[in-house]
PDB file of C-alpha atoms in Angstrom:
ATOM      1  CA  MET A  76     -45.631 -11.301 -32.010  1.00  0.00           C
ATOM      2  CA  ARG A  77     -46.257 -14.575 -33.669  1.00  0.00           C
ATOM      3  CA  VAL A  78     -47.567 -13.788 -37.050  1.00  0.00           C
ATOM      4  CA  LEU A  79     -49.021 -16.577 -39.424  1.00  0.00           C
ATOM      5  CA  VAL A  80     -49.030 -15.523 -43.105  1.00  0.00           C
ATOM      6  CA  THR A  81     -50.986 -17.575 -45.410  1.00  0.00           C
ATOM      7  CA  GLY A  82     -49.517 -17.617 -48.790  1.00  0.00           C
ATOM      8  CA  GLY A  83     -46.383 -16.642 -47.152  1.00  0.00           C
ATOM      9  CA  ALA A  84     -44.138 -18.149 -49.752  1.00  0.00           C
ATOM     10  CA  GLY A  85     -45.812 -15.987 -52.544  1.00  0.00           C
ATOM     11  CA  PHE A  86     -44.776 -12.740 -54.026  1.00  0.00           C
ATOM     12  CA  ILE A  87     -46.374 -10.191 -51.490  1.00  0.00           C
ATOM     13  CA  GLY A  88     -46.368 -12.892 -48.696  1.00  0.00           C
ATOM     14  CA  GLY A  89     -42.433 -13.210 -48.743  1.00  0.00           C
ATOM     15  CA  HIS A  90     -41.864  -9.514 -48.482  1.00  0.00           C
ATOM     16  CA  ILE A  91     -44.310  -9.489 -45.571  1.00  0.00           C
ATOM     17  CA  VAL A  92     -42.223 -12.078 -43.818  1.00  0.00           C
ATOM     18  CA  ASP A  93     -39.065 -10.242 -44.361  1.00  0.00           C
ATOM     19  CA  ALA A  94     -40.601  -7.255 -42.885  1.00  0.00           C
ATOM     20  CA  LEU A  95     -42.002  -8.967 -39.899  1.00  0.00           C
ATOM     21  CA  LEU A  96     -38.229 -10.473 -39.506  1.00  0.00           C
ATOM     22  CA  GLU A  97     -36.867  -6.966 -39.508  1.00  0.00           C
ATOM     23  CA  ALA A  98     -39.365  -5.680 -37.042  1.00  0.00           C
ATOM     24  CA  GLY A  99     -38.486  -8.328 -34.681  1.00  0.00           C
ATOM     25  CA  HIS A 100     -41.501 -10.581 -35.119  1.00  0.00           C
ATOM     26  CA  THR A 101     -41.937 -14.575 -35.647  1.00  0.00           C
ATOM     27  CA  PRO A 102     -43.453 -15.190 -38.928  1.00  0.00           C
ATOM     28  CA  LEU A 103     -44.939 -18.786 -39.764  1.00  0.00           C
ATOM     29  CA  VAL A 104     -45.990 -19.574 -43.242  1.00  0.00           C
ATOM     30  CA  VAL A 105     -48.880 -21.517 -44.562  1.00  0.00           C
ATOM     31  CA  ASP A 106     -48.522 -22.248 -48.310  1.00  0.00           C
ATOM     32  CA  ASN A 107     -49.509 -24.863 -50.813  1.00  0.00           C
ATOM     33  CA  PHE A 108     -46.954 -23.893 -53.185  1.00  0.00           C
ATOM     34  CA  SER A 109     -49.348 -23.717 -56.037  1.00  0.00           C
ATOM     35  CA  ALA A 110     -47.674 -20.305 -56.804  1.00  0.00           C
ATOM     36  CA  GLY A 111     -45.469 -19.998 -53.990  1.00  0.00           C
ATOM     37  CA  ASP A 112     -41.635 -20.716 -53.757  1.00  0.00           C
ATOM     38  CA  THR A 113     -39.280 -21.396 -50.893  1.00  0.00           C
ATOM     39  CA  ASP A 114     -36.799 -19.203 -52.578  1.00  0.00           C
ATOM     40  CA  ASN A 115     -39.005 -16.312 -51.453  1.00  0.00           C
ATOM     41  CA  LEU A 116     -38.156 -17.254 -47.769  1.00  0.00           C
ATOM     42  CA  PRO A 117     -35.416 -17.260 -45.272  1.00  0.00           C
ATOM     43  CA  SER A 118     -34.252 -20.796 -44.640  1.00  0.00           C
ATOM     44  CA  HIS A 119     -35.017 -20.600 -41.018  1.00  0.00           C
ATOM     45  CA  VAL A 120     -38.707 -19.460 -41.202  1.00  0.00           C
ATOM     46  CA  GLU A 121     -41.144 -22.304 -40.067  1.00  0.00           C
ATOM     47  CA  VAL A 122     -43.271 -23.313 -43.065  1.00  0.00           C
ATOM     48  CA  PHE A 123     -46.386 -25.604 -43.324  1.00  0.00           C
ATOM     49  CA  ASP A 124     -47.139 -27.013 -46.719  1.00  0.00           C
ATOM     50  CA  VAL A 125     -50.888 -26.722 -46.291  1.00  0.00           C
ATOM     51  CA  ASP A 126     -53.793 -25.857 -48.457  1.00  0.00           C
ATOM     52  CA  ILE A 127     -56.448 -23.368 -46.752  1.00  0.00           C
ATOM     53  CA  ARG A 128     -59.192 -25.441 -48.273  1.00  0.00           C
ATOM     54  CA  ASN A 129     -58.101 -28.343 -46.029  1.00  0.00           C
ATOM     55  CA  ARG A 130     -59.823 -27.497 -42.967  1.00  0.00           C
ATOM     56  CA  GLU A 131     -58.405 -30.327 -40.539  1.00  0.00           C
ATOM     57  CA  GLU A 132     -54.943 -29.714 -41.553  1.00  0.00           C
ATOM     58  CA  LEU A 133     -55.181 -25.862 -41.260  1.00  0.00           C
ATOM     59  CA  THR A 134     -56.728 -26.162 -37.827  1.00  0.00           C
ATOM     60  CA  ARG A 135     -53.934 -28.292 -36.738  1.00  0.00           C
ATOM     61  CA  VAL A 136     -51.674 -25.393 -37.595  1.00  0.00           C
ATOM     62  CA  PHE A 137     -53.249 -22.991 -35.701  1.00  0.00           C
ATOM     63  CA  VAL A 138     -53.528 -25.318 -32.659  1.00  0.00           C
ATOM     64  CA  ASP A 139     -49.727 -26.170 -32.890  1.00  0.00           C
ATOM     65  CA  CYS A 140     -48.473 -22.487 -33.708  1.00  0.00           C
ATOM     66  CA  GLN A 141     -50.825 -20.469 -31.392  1.00  0.00           C
ATOM     67  CA  PRO A 142     -50.277 -17.284 -33.544  1.00  0.00           C
ATOM     68  CA  ASP A 143     -51.224 -13.719 -32.174  1.00  0.00           C
ATOM     69  CA  ALA A 144     -52.202 -12.691 -35.619  1.00  0.00           C
ATOM     70  CA  VAL A 145     -52.942 -13.667 -39.016  1.00  0.00           C
ATOM     71  CA  SER A 146     -51.813 -11.784 -42.316  1.00  0.00           C
ATOM     72  CA  HIS A 147     -54.056 -13.508 -45.014  1.00  0.00           C
ATOM     73  CA  HIS A 148     -52.661 -13.739 -48.477  1.00  0.00           C
ATOM     74  CA  ALA A 149     -53.256 -17.373 -49.956  1.00  0.00           C
ATOM     75  CA  ALA A 150     -55.671 -16.825 -52.688  1.00  0.00           C
ATOM     76  CA  GLN A 151     -56.953 -17.428 -56.254  1.00  0.00           C
ATOM     77  CA  LEU A 152     -55.329 -14.479 -57.707  1.00  0.00           C
ATOM     78  CA  SER A 153     -56.381 -14.404 -61.729  1.00  0.00           C
ATOM     79  CA  VAL A 154     -59.086 -12.262 -62.624  1.00  0.00           C
ATOM     80  CA  SER A 155     -59.481 -13.940 -65.848  1.00  0.00           C
ATOM     81  CA  ARG A 156     -59.600 -17.313 -64.198  1.00  0.00           C
ATOM     82  CA  SER A 157     -62.142 -16.131 -61.858  1.00  0.00           C
ATOM     83  CA  VAL A 158     -64.373 -15.570 -64.943  1.00  0.00           C
ATOM     84  CA  ARG A 159     -63.747 -18.890 -66.615  1.00  0.00           C
ATOM     85  CA  GLU A 160     -63.867 -20.870 -63.375  1.00  0.00           C
ATOM     86  CA  PRO A 161     -66.029 -18.789 -60.777  1.00  0.00           C
ATOM     87  CA  ALA A 162     -66.806 -22.045 -58.494  1.00  0.00           C
ATOM     88  CA  PHE A 163     -62.885 -22.741 -58.054  1.00  0.00           C
ATOM     89  CA  ASP A 164     -62.328 -18.983 -57.274  1.00  0.00           C
ATOM     90  CA  ALA A 165     -65.105 -19.034 -54.746  1.00  0.00           C
ATOM     91  CA  GLU A 166     -63.529 -22.344 -53.333  1.00  0.00           C
ATOM     92  CA  VAL A 167     -60.370 -20.849 -52.591  1.00  0.00           C
ATOM     93  CA  ASN A 168     -61.197 -17.197 -51.850  1.00  0.00           C
ATOM     94  CA  ILE A 169     -64.284 -17.862 -49.708  1.00  0.00           C
ATOM     95  CA  LEU A 170     -64.289 -21.286 -48.408  1.00  0.00           C
ATOM     96  CA  GLY A 171     -60.645 -21.388 -47.758  1.00  0.00           C
ATOM     97  CA  TRP A 172     -60.957 -18.079 -46.074  1.00  0.00           C
ATOM     98  CA  LEU A 173     -63.804 -19.067 -43.785  1.00  0.00           C
ATOM     99  CA  ASN A 174     -61.605 -22.006 -42.746  1.00  0.00           C
ATOM    100  CA  VAL A 175     -58.614 -19.235 -41.709  1.00  0.00           C
ATOM    101  CA  LEU A 176     -61.170 -17.214 -39.906  1.00  0.00           C
ATOM    102  CA  GLU A 177     -62.812 -20.097 -37.900  1.00  0.00           C
ATOM    103  CA  ALA A 178     -59.395 -21.492 -36.961  1.00  0.00           C
ATOM    104  CA  ALA A 179     -57.831 -18.447 -35.949  1.00  0.00           C
ATOM    105  CA  ALA A 180     -61.207 -17.635 -33.781  1.00  0.00           C
ATOM    106  CA  LYS A 181     -61.034 -20.554 -31.994  1.00  0.00           C
ATOM    107  CA  GLN A 182     -57.513 -20.123 -31.120  1.00  0.00           C
ATOM    108  CA  ASP A 183     -58.193 -16.414 -29.716  1.00  0.00           C
ATOM    109  CA  VAL A 184     -56.214 -14.667 -32.526  1.00  0.00           C
ATOM    110  CA  ASN A 185     -55.807 -10.896 -31.607  1.00  0.00           C
ATOM    111  CA  ARG A 186     -55.839  -9.460 -35.240  1.00  0.00           C
ATOM    112  CA  ILE A 187     -56.455 -10.518 -38.715  1.00  0.00           C
ATOM    113  CA  LEU A 188     -55.501  -8.751 -42.077  1.00  0.00           C
ATOM    114  CA  PHE A 189     -57.061  -9.760 -45.111  1.00  0.00           C
ATOM    115  CA  ALA A 190     -55.433  -9.103 -48.501  1.00  0.00           C
ATOM    116  CA  SER A 191     -58.243  -7.346 -50.555  1.00  0.00           C
ATOM    117  CA  SER A 192     -58.266  -5.670 -53.871  1.00  0.00           C
ATOM    118  CA  GLY A 193     -58.912  -1.964 -54.382  1.00  0.00           C
ATOM    119  CA  GLY A 194     -59.140  -2.591 -58.471  1.00  0.00           C
ATOM    120  CA  THR A 195     -61.532  -5.286 -58.188  1.00  0.00           C
ATOM    121  CA  TYR A 196     -63.464  -3.764 -55.377  1.00  0.00           C
ATOM    122  CA  TYR A 197     -64.131  -0.313 -56.769  1.00  0.00           C
ATOM    123  CA  GLY A 198     -64.331  -0.941 -60.516  1.00  0.00           C
ATOM    124  CA  ASN A 199     -63.821   1.363 -63.189  1.00  0.00           C
ATOM    125  CA  ILE A 200     -62.955   4.764 -61.738  1.00  0.00           C
ATOM    126  CA  HIS A 201     -60.757   7.630 -63.070  1.00  0.00           C
ATOM    127  CA  GLN A 202     -60.542   9.393 -59.749  1.00  0.00           C
ATOM    128  CA  PRO A 203     -58.644   8.227 -56.642  1.00  0.00           C
ATOM    129  CA  ALA A 204     -61.519   6.133 -54.815  1.00  0.00           C
ATOM    130  CA  THR A 205     -61.902   6.525 -51.022  1.00  0.00           C
ATOM    131  CA  GLU A 206     -62.800   3.475 -48.843  1.00  0.00           C
ATOM    132  CA  ASP A 207     -66.206   4.797 -48.440  1.00  0.00           C
ATOM    133  CA  LEU A 208     -66.982   4.471 -52.221  1.00  0.00           C
ATOM    134  CA  PRO A 209     -69.831   2.009 -52.812  1.00  0.00           C
ATOM    135  CA  PRO A 210     -68.143  -1.386 -54.276  1.00  0.00           C
ATOM    136  CA  ARG A 211     -68.820  -2.164 -57.891  1.00  0.00           C
ATOM    137  CA  PRO A 212     -66.888  -5.323 -58.585  1.00  0.00           C
ATOM    138  CA  GLU A 213     -66.988  -6.508 -62.220  1.00  0.00           C
ATOM    139  CA  SER A 214     -65.473  -9.912 -61.817  1.00  0.00           C
ATOM    140  CA  PRO A 215     -66.059 -13.134 -59.592  1.00  0.00           C
ATOM    141  CA  TYR A 216     -62.507 -12.418 -58.196  1.00  0.00           C
ATOM    142  CA  GLY A 217     -63.894  -8.908 -57.101  1.00  0.00           C
ATOM    143  CA  PHE A 218     -67.107 -10.338 -55.613  1.00  0.00           C
ATOM    144  CA  THR A 219     -65.043 -12.777 -53.387  1.00  0.00           C
ATOM    145  CA  LYS A 220     -62.867 -10.066 -52.129  1.00  0.00           C
ATOM    146  CA  LEU A 221     -66.115  -7.942 -51.209  1.00  0.00           C
ATOM    147  CA  THR A 222     -67.440 -10.833 -49.610  1.00  0.00           C
ATOM    148  CA  GLY A 223     -64.201 -11.823 -47.865  1.00  0.00           C
ATOM    149  CA  GLU A 224     -64.377  -8.488 -46.286  1.00  0.00           C
ATOM    150  CA  HIS A 225     -67.794  -8.741 -44.933  1.00  0.00           C
ATOM    151  CA  TYR A 226     -66.912 -12.162 -43.509  1.00  0.00           C
ATOM    152  CA  LEU A 227     -63.981 -10.643 -41.504  1.00  0.00           C
ATOM    153  CA  GLU A 228     -66.176  -7.762 -40.248  1.00  0.00           C
ATOM    154  CA  PHE A 229     -68.822 -10.330 -39.023  1.00  0.00           C
ATOM    155  CA  PHE A 230     -66.232 -12.418 -37.191  1.00  0.00           C
ATOM    156  CA  THR A 231     -64.795  -9.242 -35.621  1.00  0.00           C
ATOM    157  CA  ARG A 232     -68.325  -8.535 -34.293  1.00  0.00           C
ATOM    158  CA  GLN A 233     -68.747 -12.047 -33.119  1.00  0.00           C
ATOM    159  CA  HIS A 234     -65.474 -12.562 -31.415  1.00  0.00           C
ATOM    160  CA  PRO A 235     -64.688 -10.252 -28.619  1.00  0.00           C
ATOM    161  CA  GLY A 236     -60.928  -9.463 -28.693  1.00  0.00           C
ATOM    162  CA  LEU A 237     -60.550  -9.915 -32.202  1.00  0.00           C
ATOM    163  CA  THR A 238     -59.936  -6.942 -34.560  1.00  0.00           C
ATOM    164  CA  GLY A 239     -59.818  -6.901 -38.489  1.00  0.00           C
ATOM    165  CA  VAL A 240     -58.141  -4.926 -41.042  1.00  0.00           C
ATOM    166  CA  SER A 241     -58.836  -5.553 -44.728  1.00  0.00           C
ATOM    167  CA  LEU A 242     -55.917  -3.849 -46.981  1.00  0.00           C
ATOM    168  CA  ARG A 243     -57.358  -3.158 -50.531  1.00  0.00           C
ATOM    169  CA  TYR A 244     -54.275  -3.209 -52.698  1.00  0.00           C
ATOM    170  CA  SER A 245     -53.863  -1.473 -55.972  1.00  0.00           C
ATOM    171  CA  ASN A 246     -51.582  -3.181 -58.627  1.00  0.00           C
ATOM    172  CA  VAL A 247     -48.688  -4.316 -56.768  1.00  0.00           C
ATOM    173  CA  TYR A 248     -45.344  -5.212 -58.278  1.00  0.00           C
ATOM    174  CA  GLY A 249     -41.623  -5.619 -57.576  1.00  0.00           C
ATOM    175  CA  PRO A 250     -38.894  -8.180 -57.180  1.00  0.00           C
ATOM    176  CA  ARG A 251     -39.975 -11.745 -57.043  1.00  0.00           C
ATOM    177  CA  GLN A 252     -43.154 -11.461 -59.018  1.00  0.00           C
ATOM    178  CA  SER A 253     -43.607 -14.367 -61.153  1.00  0.00           C
ATOM    179  CA  SER A 254     -43.361 -13.738 -64.933  1.00  0.00           C
ATOM    180  CA  VAL A 255     -45.130 -16.942 -65.970  1.00  0.00           C
ATOM    181  CA  GLY A 256     -48.808 -17.864 -66.608  1.00  0.00           C
ATOM    182  CA  GLU A 257     -51.344 -15.242 -65.467  1.00  0.00           C
ATOM    183  CA  ALA A 258     -48.673 -13.126 -63.848  1.00  0.00           C
ATOM    184  CA  GLY A 259     -48.537  -9.310 -63.263  1.00  0.00           C
ATOM    185  CA  VAL A 260     -48.072  -7.050 -66.210  1.00  0.00           C
ATOM    186  CA  ILE A 261     -44.841  -5.595 -65.098  1.00  0.00           C
ATOM    187  CA  ALA A 262     -43.088  -8.870 -64.346  1.00  0.00           C
ATOM    188  CA  ILE A 263     -44.308 -10.162 -67.474  1.00  0.00           C
ATOM    189  CA  PHE A 264     -43.011  -7.188 -69.589  1.00  0.00           C
ATOM    190  CA  ALA A 265     -39.839  -6.773 -67.814  1.00  0.00           C
ATOM    191  CA  SER A 266     -38.710 -10.325 -68.544  1.00  0.00           C
ATOM    192  CA  ARG A 267     -39.784 -10.280 -72.080  1.00  0.00           C
ATOM    193  CA  LEU A 268     -38.138  -6.974 -72.716  1.00  0.00           C
ATOM    194  CA  LEU A 269     -34.854  -8.043 -71.268  1.00  0.00           C
ATOM    195  CA  GLN A 270     -34.790 -10.630 -73.846  1.00  0.00           C
ATOM    196  CA  ALA A 271     -35.565  -8.310 -76.593  1.00  0.00           C
ATOM    197  CA  GLU A 272     -38.788  -9.825 -77.079  1.00  0.00           C
ATOM    198  CA  SER A 273     -42.158  -7.929 -78.202  1.00  0.00           C
ATOM    199  CA  VAL A 274     -44.779  -7.602 -75.308  1.00  0.00           C
ATOM    200  CA  VAL A 275     -48.687  -7.965 -75.960  1.00  0.00           C
ATOM    201  CA  ILE A 276     -50.901  -4.759 -74.556  1.00  0.00           C
ATOM    202  CA  ASN A 277     -54.387  -6.047 -74.062  1.00  0.00           C
ATOM    203  CA  GLY A 278     -56.625  -3.318 -75.477  1.00  0.00           C
ATOM    204  CA  ASP A 279     -55.233  -0.190 -76.811  1.00  0.00           C
ATOM    205  CA  GLY A 280     -52.878   0.748 -74.028  1.00  0.00           C
ATOM    206  CA  SER A 281     -55.038   3.442 -72.492  1.00  0.00           C
ATOM    207  CA  ALA A 282     -55.997   1.355 -69.469  1.00  0.00           C
ATOM    208  CA  LEU A 283     -54.869   3.143 -66.284  1.00  0.00           C
ATOM    209  CA  ARG A 284     -53.401   1.540 -63.149  1.00  0.00           C
ATOM    210  CA  ASP A 285     -52.110   2.551 -59.704  1.00  0.00           C
ATOM    211  CA  PHE A 286     -48.871   0.733 -59.340  1.00  0.00           C
ATOM    212  CA  VAL A 287     -47.657   0.336 -55.702  1.00  0.00           C
ATOM    213  CA  TYR A 288     -44.310  -0.964 -55.085  1.00  0.00           C
ATOM    214  CA  VAL A 289     -44.197  -4.479 -52.726  1.00  0.00           C
ATOM    215  CA  THR A 290     -42.118  -3.300 -49.940  1.00  0.00           C
ATOM    216  CA  ASP A 291     -44.494  -0.489 -49.443  1.00  0.00           C
ATOM    217  CA  VAL A 292     -47.076  -3.032 -49.173  1.00  0.00           C
ATOM    218  CA  ALA A 293     -45.319  -5.074 -46.811  1.00  0.00           C
ATOM    219  CA  ARG A 294     -44.752  -2.123 -44.631  1.00  0.00           C
ATOM    220  CA  ALA A 295     -48.584  -1.276 -44.653  1.00  0.00           C
ATOM    221  CA  ASN A 296     -49.030  -4.905 -43.330  1.00  0.00           C
ATOM    222  CA  LEU A 297     -46.670  -4.231 -40.510  1.00  0.00           C
ATOM    223  CA  LEU A 298     -48.279  -1.059 -39.555  1.00  0.00           C
ATOM    224  CA  ALA A 299     -51.659  -2.735 -39.522  1.00  0.00           C
ATOM    225  CA  LEU A 300     -50.441  -5.405 -37.436  1.00  0.00           C
ATOM    226  CA  GLU A 301     -48.746  -3.057 -34.811  1.00  0.00           C
ATOM    227  CA  GLY A 302     -50.873  -0.159 -34.706  1.00  0.00           C
ATOM    228  CA  LYS A 303     -53.582   0.671 -32.343  1.00  0.00           C
ATOM    229  CA  LEU A 304     -57.025   0.668 -33.982  1.00  0.00           C
ATOM    230  CA  ASP A 305     -60.079   2.845 -32.920  1.00  0.00           C
ATOM    231  CA  HIS A 306     -62.449   0.254 -34.708  1.00  0.00           C
ATOM    232  CA  ARG A 307     -62.842  -3.509 -34.285  1.00  0.00           C
ATOM    233  CA  TYR A 308     -62.868  -3.524 -38.030  1.00  0.00           C
ATOM    234  CA  ARG A 309     -61.276  -1.284 -40.482  1.00  0.00           C
ATOM    235  CA  ALA A 310     -60.568  -1.075 -44.350  1.00  0.00           C
ATOM    236  CA  TYR A 311     -57.723   0.681 -45.708  1.00  0.00           C
ATOM    237  CA  ASN A 312     -56.701   1.454 -49.259  1.00  0.00           C
ATOM    238  CA  ILE A 313     -53.014   0.975 -50.174  1.00  0.00           C
ATOM    239  CA  GLY A 314     -52.009   2.594 -53.235  1.00  0.00           C
ATOM    240  CA  THR A 315     -50.271   5.700 -54.717  1.00  0.00           C
ATOM    241  CA  GLY A 316     -53.223   7.458 -56.142  1.00  0.00           C
ATOM    242  CA  GLN A 317     -51.141   7.970 -59.362  1.00  0.00           C
ATOM    243  CA  GLY A 318     -52.185   6.616 -62.670  1.00  0.00           C
ATOM    244  CA  THR A 319     -49.950   4.854 -65.070  1.00  0.00           C
ATOM    245  CA  THR A 320     -51.150   3.781 -68.649  1.00  0.00           C
ATOM    246  CA  ILE A 321     -50.119   0.412 -69.885  1.00  0.00           C
ATOM    247  CA  SER A 322     -48.664   2.004 -72.931  1.00  0.00           C
ATOM    248  CA  GLN A 323     -46.415   4.559 -70.457  1.00  0.00           C
ATOM    249  CA  LEU A 324     -45.534   1.368 -68.420  1.00  0.00           C
ATOM    250  CA  ALA A 325     -44.458  -0.400 -71.616  1.00  0.00           C
ATOM    251  CA  ASP A 326     -42.362   2.480 -72.471  1.00  0.00           C
ATOM    252  CA  THR A 327     -40.690   3.226 -69.459  1.00  0.00           C
ATOM    253  CA  LEU A 328     -39.733  -0.711 -69.111  1.00  0.00           C
ATOM    254  CA  SER A 329     -38.482  -0.781 -72.601  1.00  0.00           C
ATOM    255  CA  THR A 330     -36.201   2.301 -71.614  1.00  0.00           C
ATOM    256  CA  PHE A 331     -34.676   0.357 -68.463  1.00  0.00           C
ATOM    257  CA  ALA A 332     -34.251  -2.911 -70.215  1.00  0.00           C
ATOM    258  CA  THR A 333     -32.613  -1.315 -72.884  1.00  0.00           C
ATOM    259  CA  GLU A 334     -30.079   0.181 -70.297  1.00  0.00           C
ATOM    260  CA  GLU A 335     -29.715  -3.215 -68.635  1.00  0.00           C
ATOM    261  CA  ARG A 336     -28.840  -4.813 -72.025  1.00  0.00           C
ATOM    262  CA  ALA A 337     -26.495  -2.019 -73.038  1.00  0.00           C
ATOM    263  CA  ASN A 338     -24.537  -2.784 -69.606  1.00  0.00           C
ATOM    264  CA  ARG A 339     -24.160  -6.185 -70.904  1.00  0.00           C
ATOM    265  CA  GLN A 340     -22.953  -5.297 -74.255  1.00  0.00           C
ATOM    266  CA  LEU A 341     -26.398  -6.350 -76.033  1.00  0.00           C
ATOM    267  CA  THR A 342     -27.256  -4.289 -78.847  1.00  0.00           C
ATOM    268  CA  GLU A 343     -30.229  -5.887 -80.402  1.00  0.00           C
ATOM    269  CA  PRO A 344     -33.119  -3.328 -80.356  1.00  0.00           C
ATOM    270  CA  ILE A 345     -36.440  -3.972 -78.371  1.00  0.00           C
ATOM    271  CA  PRO A 346     -39.620  -4.620 -80.845  1.00  0.00           C
ATOM    272  CA  LEU A 347     -42.398  -2.216 -80.277  1.00  0.00           C
ATOM    273  CA  PRO A 348     -45.590  -3.586 -78.629  1.00  0.00           C
ATOM    274  CA  GLN A 349     -48.253  -5.455 -80.183  1.00  0.00           C
ATOM    275  CA  TYR A 350     -51.797  -5.087 -79.201  1.00  0.00           C
ATOM    276  CA  GLY A 351     -54.484  -7.732 -78.498  1.00  0.00           C
ATOM    277  CA  PRO A 352     -58.226  -7.812 -77.099  1.00  0.00           C
ATOM    278  CA  PRO A 353     -58.696  -6.910 -73.613  1.00  0.00           C
ATOM    279  CA  ARG A 354     -58.920  -9.814 -71.155  1.00  0.00           C
ATOM    280  CA  ALA A 355     -62.134 -10.843 -69.714  1.00  0.00           C
ATOM    281  CA  GLY A 356     -62.939  -9.137 -66.474  1.00  0.00           C
ATOM    282  CA  ASP A 357     -60.351  -6.584 -66.815  1.00  0.00           C
ATOM    283  CA  ILE A 358     -61.352  -2.827 -65.908  1.00  0.00           C
ATOM    284  CA  HIS A 359     -60.205   0.291 -67.760  1.00  0.00           C
ATOM    285  CA  ALA A 360     -59.166   2.626 -65.090  1.00  0.00           C
ATOM    286  CA  ASN A 361     -58.901   2.462 -61.322  1.00  0.00           C
ATOM    287  CA  LEU A 362     -57.007   4.833 -58.926  1.00  0.00           C
ATOM    288  CA  ILE A 363     -57.326   4.480 -55.076  1.00  0.00           C
ATOM    289  CA  ASP A 364     -56.911   7.129 -52.457  1.00  0.00           C
ATOM    290  CA  SER A 365     -54.912   6.126 -49.386  1.00  0.00           C
ATOM    291  CA  SER A 366     -55.346   9.040 -47.243  1.00  0.00           C
ATOM    292  CA  ARG A 367     -57.268   7.011 -44.425  1.00  0.00           C
ATOM    293  CA  ILE A 368     -54.334   4.806 -43.487  1.00  0.00           C
ATOM    294  CA  ARG A 369     -51.793   8.004 -43.823  1.00  0.00           C
ATOM    295  CA  GLN A 370     -53.970   9.717 -41.291  1.00  0.00           C
ATOM    296  CA  GLU A 371     -54.463   6.806 -38.989  1.00  0.00           C
ATOM    297  CA  LEU A 372     -51.494   4.670 -39.217  1.00  0.00           C
ATOM    298  CA  GLY A 373     -49.110   6.857 -40.801  1.00  0.00           C
ATOM    299  CA  TRP A 374     -48.394   4.987 -43.975  1.00  0.00           C
ATOM    300  CA  THR A 375     -47.376   6.661 -47.209  1.00  0.00           C
ATOM    301  CA  PRO A 376     -45.645   5.033 -50.110  1.00  0.00           C
ATOM    302  CA  GLU A 377     -41.918   5.663 -50.379  1.00  0.00           C
ATOM    303  CA  VAL A 378     -40.981   4.188 -53.791  1.00  0.00           C
ATOM    304  CA  ASP A 379     -42.351   6.132 -56.715  1.00  0.00           C
ATOM    305  CA  VAL A 380     -43.327   4.286 -59.761  1.00  0.00           C
ATOM    306  CA  LYS A 381     -40.213   5.382 -61.944  1.00  0.00           C
ATOM    307  CA  THR A 382     -37.619   4.009 -59.120  1.00  0.00           C
ATOM    308  CA  GLY A 383     -39.709   1.032 -58.510  1.00  0.00           C
ATOM    309  CA  LEU A 384     -39.944   0.050 -62.215  1.00  0.00           C
ATOM    310  CA  GLN A 385     -36.057   0.622 -62.462  1.00  0.00           C
ATOM    311  CA  GLN A 386     -35.490  -1.543 -59.455  1.00  0.00           C
ATOM    312  CA  THR A 387     -37.715  -4.306 -60.614  1.00  0.00           C
ATOM    313  CA  THR A 388     -36.046  -4.254 -64.096  1.00  0.00           C
ATOM    314  CA  ARG A 389     -32.778  -4.609 -62.394  1.00  0.00           C
ATOM    315  CA  TRP A 390     -33.810  -7.474 -60.333  1.00  0.00           C
ATOM    316  CA  PHE A 391     -35.376  -9.191 -63.401  1.00  0.00           C
ATOM    317  CA  ALA A 392     -32.120  -8.614 -65.425  1.00  0.00           C
ATOM    318  CA  GLU A 393     -29.788 -10.364 -62.753  1.00  0.00           C
ATOM    319  CA  ARG A 394     -31.868 -13.451 -63.056  1.00  0.00           C
ATOM    320  CA  VAL A 395     -32.446 -13.419 -67.018  1.00  0.00           C
ATOM    321  CA  PHE A 396     -28.776 -12.700 -67.642  1.00  0.00           C
ATOM    322  CA  ALA A 397     -27.392 -14.889 -64.745  1.00  0.00           C
TER     323      ALA A 397
END
């Protein structure tokens, strides 16, 4: 299967490319490298340096590549930026997405996966949310994900032969995640703690998150591409259903960072966390229930949070101390 991965040079996209290659498929990558990096990709993968907002260039890629399927991960990812710049957020996450959908439909693509977000889709919720829970996004980013899902469902109804899957990720983490800018909290914390620098917790540390390891997310994409669907369109939650507070996260990462430093004879103690105000658009608690994809496609997370955090810290340590 020829699979076009938009945002394929990014954190999640690069792991999806790896999973596709291992399964014997042919991945093709579209990325504008605003956040992606060629280091995330094997050198032999065909890459197109194209912004999804450029309709003409994107359409040319689809015509030239003739993909069988699409895994859409090119996006504006920052919740706080979506609050500051909602028009830019919509330009990328809605208009850019429509360019992908239209180009795919014209080339008779068979299946499209859309990277959605359980955290921003369901809003604040302390019990694992199922896919049937009414959406309650609390940021422009969340609204663009909700809108993106509706557009995908619409296109599957308008184009015979096209099936669509929205994957509502919880908080994805793991190796290759950026630790600069408005990056994932685990990447930021691991990088700083390994250098014996204090981390800043936004809020009082009680915020609850459902962390899912990136290779589990890549495997979910593979199953959604290869699996038999009983619906033209389907949404699936991708998470563990297990909550970790940000304070617990900081403590666990501090322990693993201390171990990595001790292995290198570094004895300077890691300082305690500092606390700052909550970020705009952040939700306090979010957990998601992944029973549907387990029952229908056989996906379950294989990497528990403790193991994943240890592996991630080790990956960052190899680069911090290189």
